[in-house]
PDB file of C-alpha atoms in Angstrom:
ATOM      1  CA  MET K1279       5.040  16.873  15.786  1.00 39.00           C
ATOM      2  CA  LYS K1280       4.447  20.261  13.716  1.00 44.00           C
ATOM      3  CA  ASP K1281       2.881  19.983   9.890  1.00 44.00           C
ATOM      4  CA  ASP K1282       6.084  20.821   8.072  1.00 44.00           C
ATOM      5  CA  GLU K1283       8.444  17.874   9.943  1.00 43.00           C
ATOM      6  CA  LYS K1284       5.382  15.596   9.143  1.00 43.00           C
ATOM      7  CA  PHE K1285       5.580  16.725   5.573  1.00 41.00           C
ATOM      8  CA  TYR K1286       9.278  16.309   5.285  1.00 40.00           C
ATOM      9  CA  GLN K1287       9.031  12.670   6.921  1.00 42.00           C
ATOM     10  CA  ASP K1288       6.593  11.429   4.031  1.00 44.00           C
ATOM     11  CA  LEU K1289       9.011  13.239   1.748  1.00 46.00           C
ATOM     12  CA  GLU K1290      11.675  10.208   2.824  1.00 45.00           C
ATOM     13  CA  TYR K1291       9.741   7.869   0.617  1.00 41.00           C
ATOM     14  CA  GLN K1292      10.949   9.804  -2.468  1.00 45.00           C
ATOM     15  CA  ASN K1293      14.560   9.435  -1.581  1.00 45.00           C
ATOM     16  CA  VAL K1294      15.530   6.200  -3.267  1.00 43.00           C
ATOM     17  CA  TRP K1295      18.953   5.930  -4.857  1.00 41.00           C
ATOM     18  CA  LYS K1296      19.527   2.696  -6.737  1.00 41.00           C
ATOM     19  CA  PRO K1297      23.086   1.502  -6.933  1.00 39.00           C
ATOM     20  CA  VAL K1298      22.807   0.197 -10.643  1.00 38.00           C
ATOM     21  CA  LEU K1299      23.686   1.546 -14.130  1.00 38.00           C
ATOM     22  CA  ASP K1300      20.720   3.859 -14.654  1.00 46.00           C
ATOM     23  CA  ARG K1301      21.182   5.064 -10.633  1.00 54.00           C
ATOM     24  CA  GLY K1302      17.836   6.247  -9.512  1.00 56.00           C
ATOM     25  CA  ALA K1303      16.508   5.229 -12.784  1.00 59.00           C
ATOM     26  CA  TYR K1304      18.365   7.921 -14.933  1.00 73.00           C
ATOM     27  CA  ASN K1305      19.887   6.897 -18.283  1.00 78.00           C
ATOM     28  CA  LEU K1306      23.618   7.058 -17.165  1.00 79.00           C
ATOM     29  CA  ASP K1307      24.855   7.175 -20.778  1.00 83.00           C
ATOM     30  CA  VAL K1308      22.592  10.320 -21.129  1.00 86.00           C
ATOM     31  CA  THR K1309      24.045  11.683 -18.084  1.00 85.00           C
ATOM     32  CA  ASN K1310      27.597  11.263 -18.970  1.00 87.00           C
ATOM     33  CA  ASN K1311      26.647  12.937 -22.383  1.00 89.00           C
ATOM     34  CA  LEU K1312      25.708  15.968 -20.644  1.00 90.00           C
ATOM     35  CA  ILE K1313      28.587  16.023 -18.299  1.00 89.00           C
ATOM     36  CA  ASP K1314      30.578  16.036 -21.187  1.00 91.00           C
ATOM     37  CA  TYR K1315      28.699  18.985 -23.051  1.00 90.00           C
ATOM     38  CA  LEU K1316      28.764  20.916 -19.983  1.00 89.00           C
ATOM     39  CA  LYS K1317      32.147  20.686 -18.923  1.00 87.00           C
ATOM     40  CA  ASP K1318      33.574  23.458 -20.567  1.00 86.00           C
ATOM     41  CA  LYS K1319      31.191  25.878 -18.968  1.00 88.00           C
ATOM     42  CA  ASN K1320      32.838  27.659 -16.328  1.00 89.00           C
ATOM     43  CA  HIS K1321      29.498  28.887 -14.528  1.00 95.00           C
ATOM     44  CA  LEU K1322      25.943  27.281 -15.256  1.00 96.00           C
ATOM     45  CA  GLU K1323      22.468  29.354 -14.553  1.00 97.00           C
ATOM     46  CA  CYS K1324      19.676  26.629 -14.892  1.00 97.00           C
ATOM     47  CA  LEU K1325      16.378  26.198 -14.289  1.00 97.00           C
ATOM     48  CA  ASP K1326      14.407  23.407 -12.519  1.00 96.00           C
ATOM     49  CA  CYS K1327      11.169  23.105 -13.207  1.00 95.00           C
ATOM     50  CA  CYS K1328       8.838  21.090 -10.948  1.00 91.00           C
ATOM     51  CA  ALA K1329      11.736  21.174  -8.762  1.00 92.00           C
ATOM     52  CA  GLY K1330       9.663  19.453  -5.535  1.00 89.00           C
ATOM     53  CA  THR K1331      12.082  19.144  -2.891  1.00 89.00           C
ATOM     54  CA  GLY K1332      15.472  19.781  -4.696  1.00 92.00           C
ATOM     55  CA  GLN K1333      16.131  15.686  -5.380  1.00 88.00           C
ATOM     56  CA  ASP K1334      16.967  16.333  -8.391  1.00 89.00           C
ATOM     57  CA  ILE K1335      19.489  18.825  -7.918  1.00 94.00           C
ATOM     58  CA  ILE K1336      21.367  16.855  -4.877  1.00 93.00           C
ATOM     59  CA  ARG K1337      21.969  13.924  -7.617  1.00 89.00           C
ATOM     60  CA  MET K1338      23.379  16.106  -9.984  1.00 89.00           C
ATOM     61  CA  ILE K1339      25.425  17.600  -7.647  1.00 92.00           C
ATOM     62  CA  GLU K1340      26.642  14.094  -6.466  1.00 90.00           C
ATOM     63  CA  ASP K1341      27.073  12.629 -10.134  1.00 86.00           C
ATOM     64  CA  GLY K1342      29.036  16.032 -11.100  1.00 87.00           C
ATOM     65  CA  LEU K1343      27.136  17.359 -13.745  1.00 88.00           C
ATOM     66  CA  ILE K1344      26.466  20.337 -11.688  1.00 91.00           C
ATOM     67  CA  LYS K1345      29.788  22.332  -9.828  1.00 93.00           C
ATOM     68  CA  ASP K1346      29.613  26.084 -10.162  1.00 96.00           C
ATOM     69  CA  ALA K1347      26.170  27.069 -10.849  1.00 97.00           C
ATOM     70  CA  THR K1348      22.946  29.336  -9.826  1.00 97.00           C
ATOM     71  CA  ILE K1349      20.255  26.883 -10.006  1.00 97.00           C
ATOM     72  CA  TYR K1350      16.784  29.020  -9.976  1.00 97.00           C
ATOM     73  CA  ALA K1351      14.036  26.020  -8.748  1.00 97.00           C
ATOM     74  CA  PHE K1352      10.612  26.656  -9.052  1.00 95.00           C
ATOM     75  CA  ASP K1353       7.578  24.540  -7.986  1.00 93.00           C
ATOM     76  CA  ILE K1354       3.782  25.224  -7.723  1.00 89.00           C
ATOM     77  CA  LYS K1355       3.447  23.525  -4.415  1.00 88.00           C
ATOM     78  CA  LYS K1356       3.980  25.942  -1.600  1.00 90.00           C
ATOM     79  CA  ASP K1357       4.873  23.179   0.867  1.00 89.00           C
ATOM     80  CA  LEU K1358       7.732  21.630  -1.705  1.00 89.00           C
ATOM     81  CA  ILE K1359       8.991  24.705  -1.696  1.00 93.00           C
ATOM     82  CA  LYS K1360       9.304  25.194   1.599  1.00 92.00           C
ATOM     83  CA  THR K1361      10.812  21.727   2.741  1.00 91.00           C
ATOM     84  CA  MET K1362      13.621  22.182  -0.284  1.00 94.00           C
ATOM     85  CA  PRO K1363      16.052  23.960   2.099  1.00 94.00           C
ATOM     86  CA  ILE K1364      15.372  21.824   4.811  1.00 93.00           C
ATOM     87  CA  VAL K1365      16.559  18.719   2.433  1.00 93.00           C
ATOM     88  CA  LEU K1366      19.319  20.496   0.618  1.00 95.00           C
ATOM     89  CA  LYS K1367      21.200  21.966   4.273  1.00 95.00           C
ATOM     90  CA  ASP K1368      20.551  18.584   5.392  1.00 94.00           C
ATOM     91  CA  TRP K1369      22.018  16.754   2.633  1.00 94.00           C
ATOM     92  CA  GLY K1370      24.988  19.642   2.212  1.00 95.00           C
ATOM     93  CA  THR K1371      25.316  19.261   5.862  1.00 95.00           C
ATOM     94  CA  LYS K1372      26.105  15.835   6.423  1.00 94.00           C
ATOM     95  CA  ARG K1373      28.648  16.050   3.266  1.00 93.00           C
ATOM     96  CA  GLY K1374      30.783  18.735   4.869  1.00 95.00           C
ATOM     97  CA  LEU K1375      29.723  21.926   2.339  1.00 96.00           C
ATOM     98  CA  ASN K1376      29.541  25.216   3.749  1.00 96.00           C
ATOM     99  CA  CYS K1377      25.449  25.749   4.155  1.00 96.00           C
ATOM    100  CA  ASN K1378      24.160  29.565   3.876  1.00 95.00           C
ATOM    101  CA  LEU K1379      20.556  29.805   3.652  1.00 93.00           C
ATOM    102  CA  LYS K1380      18.590  32.760   3.624  1.00 91.00           C
ATOM    103  CA  ILE K1381      14.532  32.725   3.650  1.00 87.00           C
ATOM    104  CA  ASP K1382      11.994  35.494   3.191  1.00 80.00           C
ATOM    105  CA  ASN K1383       8.701  36.374   4.606  1.00 70.00           C
ATOM    106  CA  SER K1384       7.129  33.755   2.283  1.00 76.00           C
ATOM    107  CA  SER K1385       8.314  30.162   1.400  1.00 78.00           C
ATOM    108  CA  ASP K1386      11.194  31.830  -1.171  1.00 92.00           C
ATOM    109  CA  PHE K1387      14.939  30.873  -0.464  1.00 95.00           C
ATOM    110  CA  GLU K1388      18.260  31.029  -1.184  1.00 96.00           C
ATOM    111  CA  ILE K1389      20.709  28.611  -0.481  1.00 96.00           C
ATOM    112  CA  ARG K1390      24.398  28.563  -1.208  1.00 97.00           C
ATOM    113  CA  LEU K1391      26.060  24.762  -0.704  1.00 97.00           C
ATOM    114  CA  SER K1392      29.712  25.462  -1.571  1.00 96.00           C
ATOM    115  CA  ASP K1393      33.506  23.326  -0.665  1.00 94.00           C
ATOM    116  CA  LYS K1394      36.997  23.630  -2.184  1.00 93.00           C
ATOM    117  CA  VAL K1395      35.169  21.846  -5.794  1.00 92.00           C
ATOM    118  CA  ARG K1396      31.662  23.301  -5.725  1.00 94.00           C
ATOM    119  CA  ASP K1397      30.168  26.522  -5.189  1.00 97.00           C
ATOM    120  CA  VAL K1398      26.425  26.012  -5.924  1.00 97.00           C
ATOM    121  CA  GLU K1399      23.277  28.771  -5.239  1.00 97.00           C
ATOM    122  CA  VAL K1400      20.110  27.726  -5.016  1.00 97.00           C
ATOM    123  CA  CYS K1401      16.932  30.309  -5.311  1.00 97.00           C
ATOM    124  CA  GLY K1402      13.917  28.268  -4.842  1.00 96.00           C
ATOM    125  CA  PHE K1403      10.378  30.190  -5.466  1.00 95.00           C
ATOM    126  CA  VAL K1404       6.597  29.184  -5.567  1.00 93.00           C
ATOM    127  CA  GLU K1405       5.381  29.667  -9.111  1.00 92.00           C
ATOM    128  CA  ASN K1406       3.196  28.316 -12.544  1.00 90.00           C
ATOM    129  CA  LEU K1407       5.222  27.065 -14.888  1.00 91.00           C
ATOM    130  CA  TYR K1408       3.400  29.015 -17.447  1.00 90.00           C
ATOM    131  CA  ASN K1409       3.754  32.328 -15.543  1.00 91.00           C
ATOM    132  CA  LEU K1410       7.519  32.386 -15.791  1.00 92.00           C
ATOM    133  CA  SER K1411       7.273  34.350 -19.516  1.00 89.00           C
ATOM    134  CA  LYS K1412       6.891  37.144 -17.450  1.00 90.00           C
ATOM    135  CA  TYR K1413      10.153  37.190 -15.936  1.00 93.00           C
ATOM    136  CA  SER K1414      11.979  39.352 -18.653  1.00 93.00           C
ATOM    137  CA  ARG K1415      15.111  38.064 -16.894  1.00 94.00           C
ATOM    138  CA  PHE K1416      15.051  34.910 -17.587  1.00 96.00           C
ATOM    139  CA  ILE K1417      14.843  35.232 -21.295  1.00 95.00           C
ATOM    140  CA  GLU K1418      17.716  33.599 -23.407  1.00 95.00           C
ATOM    141  CA  HIS K1419      19.164  33.679 -19.509  1.00 96.00           C
ATOM    142  CA  PHE K1420      19.493  29.541 -18.758  1.00 97.00           C
ATOM    143  CA  ASP K1421      22.288  27.556 -19.837  1.00 96.00           C
ATOM    144  CA  LEU K1422      20.190  24.401 -18.411  1.00 96.00           C
ATOM    145  CA  VAL K1423      16.638  24.064 -18.183  1.00 96.00           C
ATOM    146  CA  MET K1424      15.833  20.560 -16.347  1.00 94.00           C
ATOM    147  CA  GLY K1425      12.806  18.934 -15.051  1.00 91.00           C
ATOM    148  CA  GLN K1426      12.355  15.648 -13.052  1.00 86.00           C
ATOM    149  CA  ALA K1427       9.080  13.958 -14.290  1.00 83.00           C
ATOM    150  CA  ALA K1428       7.925  17.027 -15.124  1.00 85.00           C
ATOM    151  CA  ILE K1429       7.290  17.312 -19.013  1.00 85.00           C
ATOM    152  CA  GLU K1430       4.632  14.905 -18.850  1.00 85.00           C
ATOM    153  CA  HIS K1431       2.482  16.859 -16.746  1.00 84.00           C
ATOM    154  CA  THR K1432       3.154  20.295 -19.138  1.00 86.00           C
ATOM    155  CA  ASN K1433       1.021  21.104 -22.287  1.00 85.00           C
ATOM    156  CA  PRO K1434       3.421  20.865 -25.328  1.00 85.00           C
ATOM    157  CA  ASN K1435       1.872  23.763 -27.146  1.00 86.00           C
ATOM    158  CA  LEU K1436       2.902  25.876 -23.967  1.00 88.00           C
ATOM    159  CA  ALA K1437       5.829  24.615 -22.514  1.00 91.00           C
ATOM    160  CA  PHE K1438       7.820  24.037 -25.580  1.00 92.00           C
ATOM    161  CA  PRO K1439       8.082  27.566 -27.109  1.00 93.00           C
ATOM    162  CA  LEU K1440       8.638  28.875 -23.281  1.00 94.00           C
ATOM    163  CA  PHE K1441      11.482  26.835 -22.428  1.00 94.00           C
ATOM    164  CA  LYS K1442      13.219  28.018 -25.729  1.00 94.00           C
ATOM    165  CA  SER K1443      12.506  31.721 -25.323  1.00 95.00           C
ATOM    166  CA  MET K1444      14.753  31.008 -21.990  1.00 97.00           C
ATOM    167  CA  LEU K1445      17.600  28.982 -23.181  1.00 96.00           C
ATOM    168  CA  LYS K1446      20.513  30.699 -24.594  1.00 95.00           C
ATOM    169  CA  SER K1447      21.545  30.071 -28.068  1.00 91.00           C
ATOM    170  CA  GLU K1448      23.572  27.265 -26.850  1.00 91.00           C
ATOM    171  CA  GLY K1449      21.875  25.956 -23.820  1.00 94.00           C
ATOM    172  CA  PHE K1450      20.451  22.474 -23.316  1.00 94.00           C
ATOM    173  CA  LEU K1451      17.411  21.006 -22.188  1.00 94.00           C
ATOM    174  CA  TYR K1452      17.341  17.920 -19.895  1.00 92.00           C
ATOM    175  CA  PHE K1453      13.913  16.533 -18.861  1.00 89.00           C
ATOM    176  CA  PRO K1454      14.228  12.572 -17.502  1.00 85.00           C
ATOM    177  CA  LEU K1455      10.565  10.766 -16.869  1.00 81.00           C
ATOM    178  CA  ASN K1456      10.385   7.082 -15.669  1.00 73.00           C
ATOM    179  CA  TYR K1457       6.911   6.635 -17.255  1.00 80.00           C
ATOM    180  CA  ASP K1458       5.570   5.957 -20.599  1.00 85.00           C
ATOM    181  CA  GLY K1459       2.125   4.519 -19.941  1.00 87.00           C
ATOM    182  CA  TRP K1460       2.797   0.832 -18.467  1.00 88.00           C
ATOM    183  CA  PHE K1461       3.334  -0.473 -15.055  1.00 88.00           C
ATOM    184  CA  ASN K1462       3.329  -3.631 -13.346  1.00 89.00           C
ATOM    185  CA  PHE K1463       2.561  -4.838  -9.476  1.00 91.00           C
ATOM    186  CA  SER K1464       3.479  -8.140  -9.391  1.00 91.00           C
ATOM    187  CA  PRO K1465       2.204 -10.586  -8.007  1.00 93.00           C
ATOM    188  CA  PRO K1466      -1.603 -10.023  -9.932  1.00 91.00           C
ATOM    189  CA  LEU K1467      -4.104  -9.277  -7.550  1.00 88.00           C
ATOM    190  CA  ASP K1468      -6.576  -9.698 -10.055  1.00 92.00           C
ATOM    191  CA  PRO K1469      -5.524  -9.295 -13.520  1.00 93.00           C
ATOM    192  CA  GLU K1470      -8.417  -7.828 -14.748  1.00 95.00           C
ATOM    193  CA  LEU K1471      -9.078  -5.366 -11.739  1.00 95.00           C
ATOM    194  CA  ASP K1472      -4.925  -4.775 -12.373  1.00 95.00           C
ATOM    195  CA  GLU K1473      -5.250  -3.904 -15.960  1.00 95.00           C
ATOM    196  CA  ARG K1474      -8.343  -1.784 -15.259  1.00 96.00           C
ATOM    197  CA  ILE K1475      -6.224   0.525 -12.772  1.00 96.00           C
ATOM    198  CA  LEU K1476      -3.468   0.933 -15.233  1.00 95.00           C
ATOM    199  CA  LEU K1477      -6.005   2.140 -17.610  1.00 95.00           C
ATOM    200  CA  LEU K1478      -7.764   4.522 -15.275  1.00 96.00           C
ATOM    201  CA  PHE K1479      -4.352   5.994 -13.720  1.00 94.00           C
ATOM    202  CA  ASN K1480      -3.536   6.656 -18.253  1.00 93.00           C
ATOM    203  CA  ASP K1481      -6.735   8.019 -18.487  1.00 93.00           C
ATOM    204  CA  LEU K1482      -6.328  10.613 -15.395  1.00 90.00           C
ATOM    205  CA  LEU K1483      -2.637  11.294 -16.413  1.00 88.00           C
ATOM    206  CA  ASN K1484      -4.127  12.178 -20.090  1.00 88.00           C
ATOM    207  CA  ASN K1485      -6.902  14.140 -18.494  1.00 84.00           C
ATOM    208  CA  GLN K1486      -5.222  16.642 -16.345  1.00 80.00           C
ATOM    209  CA  GLU K1487      -5.513  20.339 -15.697  1.00 77.00           C
ATOM    210  CA  PHE K1488      -3.661  23.070 -14.159  1.00 72.00           C
ATOM    211  CA  GLU K1489      -3.720  26.463 -13.730  1.00 70.00           C
ATOM    212  CA  GLY K1490      -3.189  28.452 -16.618  1.00 67.00           C
ATOM    213  CA  PRO K1491      -1.163  31.711 -16.851  1.00 69.00           C
ATOM    214  CA  GLU K1492      -2.325  34.579 -14.201  1.00 67.00           C
ATOM    215  CA  ASN K1493      -5.994  35.641 -14.976  1.00 64.00           C
ATOM    216  CA  GLU K1494      -6.385  32.623 -17.287  1.00 69.00           C
ATOM    217  CA  SER K1495      -8.830  29.557 -16.315  1.00 73.00           C
ATOM    218  CA  PRO K1496      -7.191  26.288 -15.766  1.00 76.00           C
ATOM    219  CA  ILE K1497      -5.933  24.448 -19.198  1.00 78.00           C
ATOM    220  CA  LYS K1498      -5.757  20.578 -20.110  1.00 78.00           C
ATOM    221  CA  CYS K1499      -2.231  19.245 -19.946  1.00 80.00           C
ATOM    222  CA  GLY K1500      -0.176  15.728 -19.380  1.00 80.00           C
ATOM    223  CA  ASP K1501       0.399  12.827 -21.863  1.00 85.00           C
ATOM    224  CA  ALA K1502       0.369   9.297 -20.384  1.00 87.00           C
ATOM    225  CA  TYR K1503       2.286   8.253 -23.557  1.00 88.00           C
ATOM    226  CA  CYS K1504       4.903  11.314 -23.368  1.00 85.00           C
ATOM    227  CA  GLY K1505       8.011   9.053 -23.472  1.00 83.00           C
ATOM    228  CA  ARG K1506       7.837   7.883 -27.174  1.00 84.00           C
ATOM    229  CA  ASN K1507       6.430  11.435 -28.392  1.00 84.00           C
ATOM    230  CA  LEU K1508       9.072  13.054 -26.669  1.00 85.00           C
ATOM    231  CA  PRO K1509      11.877  13.131 -29.699  1.00 86.00           C
ATOM    232  CA  TYR K1510       9.135  14.453 -32.146  1.00 89.00           C
ATOM    233  CA  ARG K1511       8.026  17.199 -29.739  1.00 88.00           C
ATOM    234  CA  PHE K1512      11.504  18.417 -29.671  1.00 89.00           C
ATOM    235  CA  LYS K1513      12.003  17.887 -33.655  1.00 90.00           C
ATOM    236  CA  GLU K1514       8.741  20.009 -33.892  1.00 91.00           C
ATOM    237  CA  TYR K1515       9.688  23.046 -31.850  1.00 91.00           C
ATOM    238  CA  GLY K1516      13.023  23.194 -33.281  1.00 91.00           C
ATOM    239  CA  PHE K1517      15.331  21.382 -30.576  1.00 92.00           C
ATOM    240  CA  GLU K1518      18.362  19.420 -31.875  1.00 92.00           C
ATOM    241  CA  ILE K1519      18.303  15.784 -29.780  1.00 90.00           C
ATOM    242  CA  LEU K1520      21.832  15.091 -28.659  1.00 90.00           C
ATOM    243  CA  ALA K1521      21.142  12.222 -26.291  1.00 86.00           C
ATOM    244  CA  PHE K1522      18.412   9.914 -25.768  1.00 84.00           C
ATOM    245  CA  GLY K1523      17.880   6.771 -24.080  1.00 79.00           C
ATOM    246  CA  ALA K1524      15.498   4.564 -22.152  1.00 74.00           C
ATOM    247  CA  SER K1525      15.573   4.419 -17.864  1.00 68.00           C
ATOM    248  CA  ASP K1526      13.040   1.966 -16.435  1.00 67.00           C
ATOM    249  CA  TRP K1527      12.529   1.839 -12.978  1.00 74.00           C
ATOM    250  CA  VAL K1528      12.437  -2.162 -11.607  1.00 78.00           C
ATOM    251  CA  VAL K1529      12.353  -3.150  -7.862  1.00 80.00           C
ATOM    252  CA  GLN K1530      11.986  -7.378  -7.720  1.00 81.00           C
ATOM    253  CA  PRO K1531      10.278  -9.138  -5.844  1.00 83.00           C
ATOM    254  CA  PHE K1532      12.107 -10.882  -2.288  1.00 82.00           C
ATOM    255  CA  HIS K1533      14.939  -9.213  -2.667  1.00 74.00           C
ATOM    256  CA  GLN K1534      13.913  -5.268  -1.438  1.00 70.00           C
ATOM    257  CA  LYS K1535      15.551  -2.912   0.674  1.00 75.00           C
ATOM    258  CA  LYS K1536      13.861  -1.378   3.236  1.00 77.00           C
ATOM    259  CA  GLU K1537      13.943   2.354   1.020  1.00 75.00           C
ATOM    260  CA  GLU K1538      12.906   0.192  -2.013  1.00 77.00           C
ATOM    261  CA  MET K1539       9.598  -0.718   0.161  1.00 82.00           C
ATOM    262  CA  ASN K1540       9.107   2.620   1.179  1.00 81.00           C
ATOM    263  CA  PHE K1541       9.427   4.084  -2.329  1.00 79.00           C
ATOM    264  CA  ILE K1542       6.549   2.034  -3.592  1.00 86.00           C
ATOM    265  CA  LYS K1543       3.681   2.650  -0.835  1.00 88.00           C
ATOM    266  CA  TYR K1544       4.726   5.990  -1.468  1.00 83.00           C
ATOM    267  CA  VAL K1545       3.421   5.027  -5.441  1.00 87.00           C
ATOM    268  CA  LEU K1546       0.466   3.245  -3.990  1.00 93.00           C
ATOM    269  CA  ASP K1547      -0.273   5.740  -1.466  1.00 93.00           C
ATOM    270  CA  GLY K1548      -0.769   8.278  -4.102  1.00 88.00           C
ATOM    271  CA  MET K1549      -2.498   6.112  -6.523  1.00 93.00           C
ATOM    272  CA  ASN K1550      -5.082   5.668  -3.780  1.00 95.00           C
ATOM    273  CA  GLN K1551      -5.352   8.923  -2.835  1.00 92.00           C
ATOM    274  CA  TYR K1552      -6.040  10.360  -6.396  1.00 90.00           C
ATOM    275  CA  LEU K1553      -7.601   7.183  -7.832  1.00 95.00           C
ATOM    276  CA  GLY K1554      -9.875   6.980  -5.504  1.00 95.00           C
ATOM    277  CA  GLY K1555     -10.829  10.495  -5.055  1.00 92.00           C
ATOM    278  CA  SER K1556     -14.167  12.297  -4.882  1.00 91.00           C
ATOM    279  CA  GLY K1557     -13.878  14.810  -7.594  1.00 88.00           C
ATOM    280  CA  GLU K1558     -15.967  14.967 -10.693  1.00 90.00           C
ATOM    281  CA  CYS K1559     -13.080  14.116 -13.361  1.00 88.00           C
ATOM    282  CA  ILE K1560     -11.951  11.003 -11.389  1.00 92.00           C
ATOM    283  CA  SER K1561     -15.395   9.519 -10.571  1.00 94.00           C
ATOM    284  CA  ASN K1562     -16.634   9.974 -14.084  1.00 94.00           C
ATOM    285  CA  LEU K1563     -13.232   7.981 -15.200  1.00 95.00           C
ATOM    286  CA  ARG K1564     -13.786   5.422 -13.077  1.00 96.00           C
ATOM    287  CA  GLU K1565     -17.255   4.742 -14.089  1.00 96.00           C
ATOM    288  CA  LYS K1566     -15.943   4.778 -17.914  1.00 96.00           C
ATOM    289  CA  HIS K1567     -13.906   1.255 -16.960  1.00 96.00           C
ATOM    290  CA  GLY K1568     -16.020  -0.052 -14.554  1.00 96.00           C
ATOM    291  CA  LEU K1569     -14.625   0.666 -11.076  1.00 96.00           C
ATOM    292  CA  ASN K1570     -15.827   2.422  -7.878  1.00 96.00           C
ATOM    293  CA  ARG K1571     -14.036   3.341  -4.947  1.00 95.00           C
ATOM    294  CA  GLY K1572     -14.310   0.209  -3.181  1.00 96.00           C
ATOM    295  CA  ASP K1573     -12.621  -1.708  -5.862  1.00 96.00           C
ATOM    296  CA  ILE K1574      -9.481   1.050  -5.576  1.00 97.00           C
ATOM    297  CA  THR K1575      -9.260   0.486  -1.761  1.00 96.00           C
ATOM    298  CA  LYS K1576      -9.497  -3.285  -2.822  1.00 96.00           C
ATOM    299  CA  TRP K1577      -6.419  -3.261  -4.868  1.00 96.00           C
ATOM    300  CA  TYR K1578      -4.826  -1.055  -2.797  1.00 96.00           C
ATOM    301  CA  LYS K1579      -5.045  -3.023   0.230  1.00 96.00           C
ATOM    302  CA  GLY K1580      -4.070  -6.128  -1.347  1.00 96.00           C
ATOM    303  CA  LYS K1581      -1.076  -4.773  -3.185  1.00 95.00           C
ATOM    304  CA  LEU K1582       0.092  -3.912   0.783  1.00 95.00           C
ATOM    305  CA  GLN K1583      -0.409  -7.195   2.042  1.00 95.00           C
ATOM    306  CA  HIS K1584       2.205  -7.733  -0.779  1.00 93.00           C
ATOM    307  CA  ILE K1585       4.513  -5.264   0.608  1.00 91.00           C
ATOM    308  CA  ARG K1586       4.204  -6.594   4.202  1.00 91.00           C
ATOM    309  CA  ASP K1587       4.878 -10.252   2.464  1.00 90.00           C
ATOM    310  CA  LYS K1588       7.830  -8.903   0.909  1.00 88.00           C
ATOM    311  CA  SER K1589       6.229 -10.460  -2.600  1.00 92.00           C
ATOM    312  CA  ILE K1590       5.678  -7.100  -4.140  1.00 91.00           C
ATOM    313  CA  GLY K1591       7.663  -6.091  -7.331  1.00 88.00           C
ATOM    314  CA  PHE K1592       7.408  -3.170  -9.520  1.00 87.00           C
ATOM    315  CA  THR K1593       8.559  -2.077 -13.196  1.00 85.00           C
ATOM    316  CA  ALA K1594       7.505   1.305 -14.655  1.00 82.00           C
ATOM    317  CA  VAL K1595       8.383   1.655 -18.369  1.00 79.00           C
TER     318      VAL K1595
END
């Protein structure tokens, strides 16, 4: 199996859609509100920030948010951009869309997804958010700037002015996020250990560093409590809030679907990797919370057993 094929299979953990009021943990009222605002625009110019493998683009097309659009989709991770056209073409082909794909010598690509009612062109490229200021054609260019689970990983002092500069005068920001400082995997393995894991996870989010603009040192990013602070951040940078709503992710114990189990394992795998890492930052944070790598492994294996016996539940708020 090729590495990119294995990576694509691993990403299937993320392909979880829940047919409930907030399908896929997106607030339905906010979604419908945005559809109403965009309905009279003939063609949309969109920017998808930290776009991953394109799952949010798929959802927005399926939900009718986007019908005629050009979407510039970027991510700092080359392997995600490399996988995105595979995901989009696979989805489009299964739904009978015409899929015209062009990939250049790097990982950048263009794909056009069309039928009688939809015509969406996606231009994917590898980039750092903070380098977008060098794209002069992006200034006041976009009707919609969006990003799923992205805003909590940014530095608002740099990101918000950048977003504002790229929007048209009547453009919109759309940034769903599904975490605001609390999660719970039930049943408890060890209540004290569970609590320390939560505090460690939040501390790690609050101490992230990402590459800064070109030729500059890394910058501190991230906010584990971004959701509760977001309306005030928008106001601070001069944005008008048109719609705002809660959307939590809940998986009930004993009634999980296979996709939900895959999703929970994906979350746990990531937490085990990052919280059990060997870097200086996470090592110092573990020590701060009275934890070691053995504690992380014990917690991880205990939660995997709860998956196997189907007793696990998950809530993220």
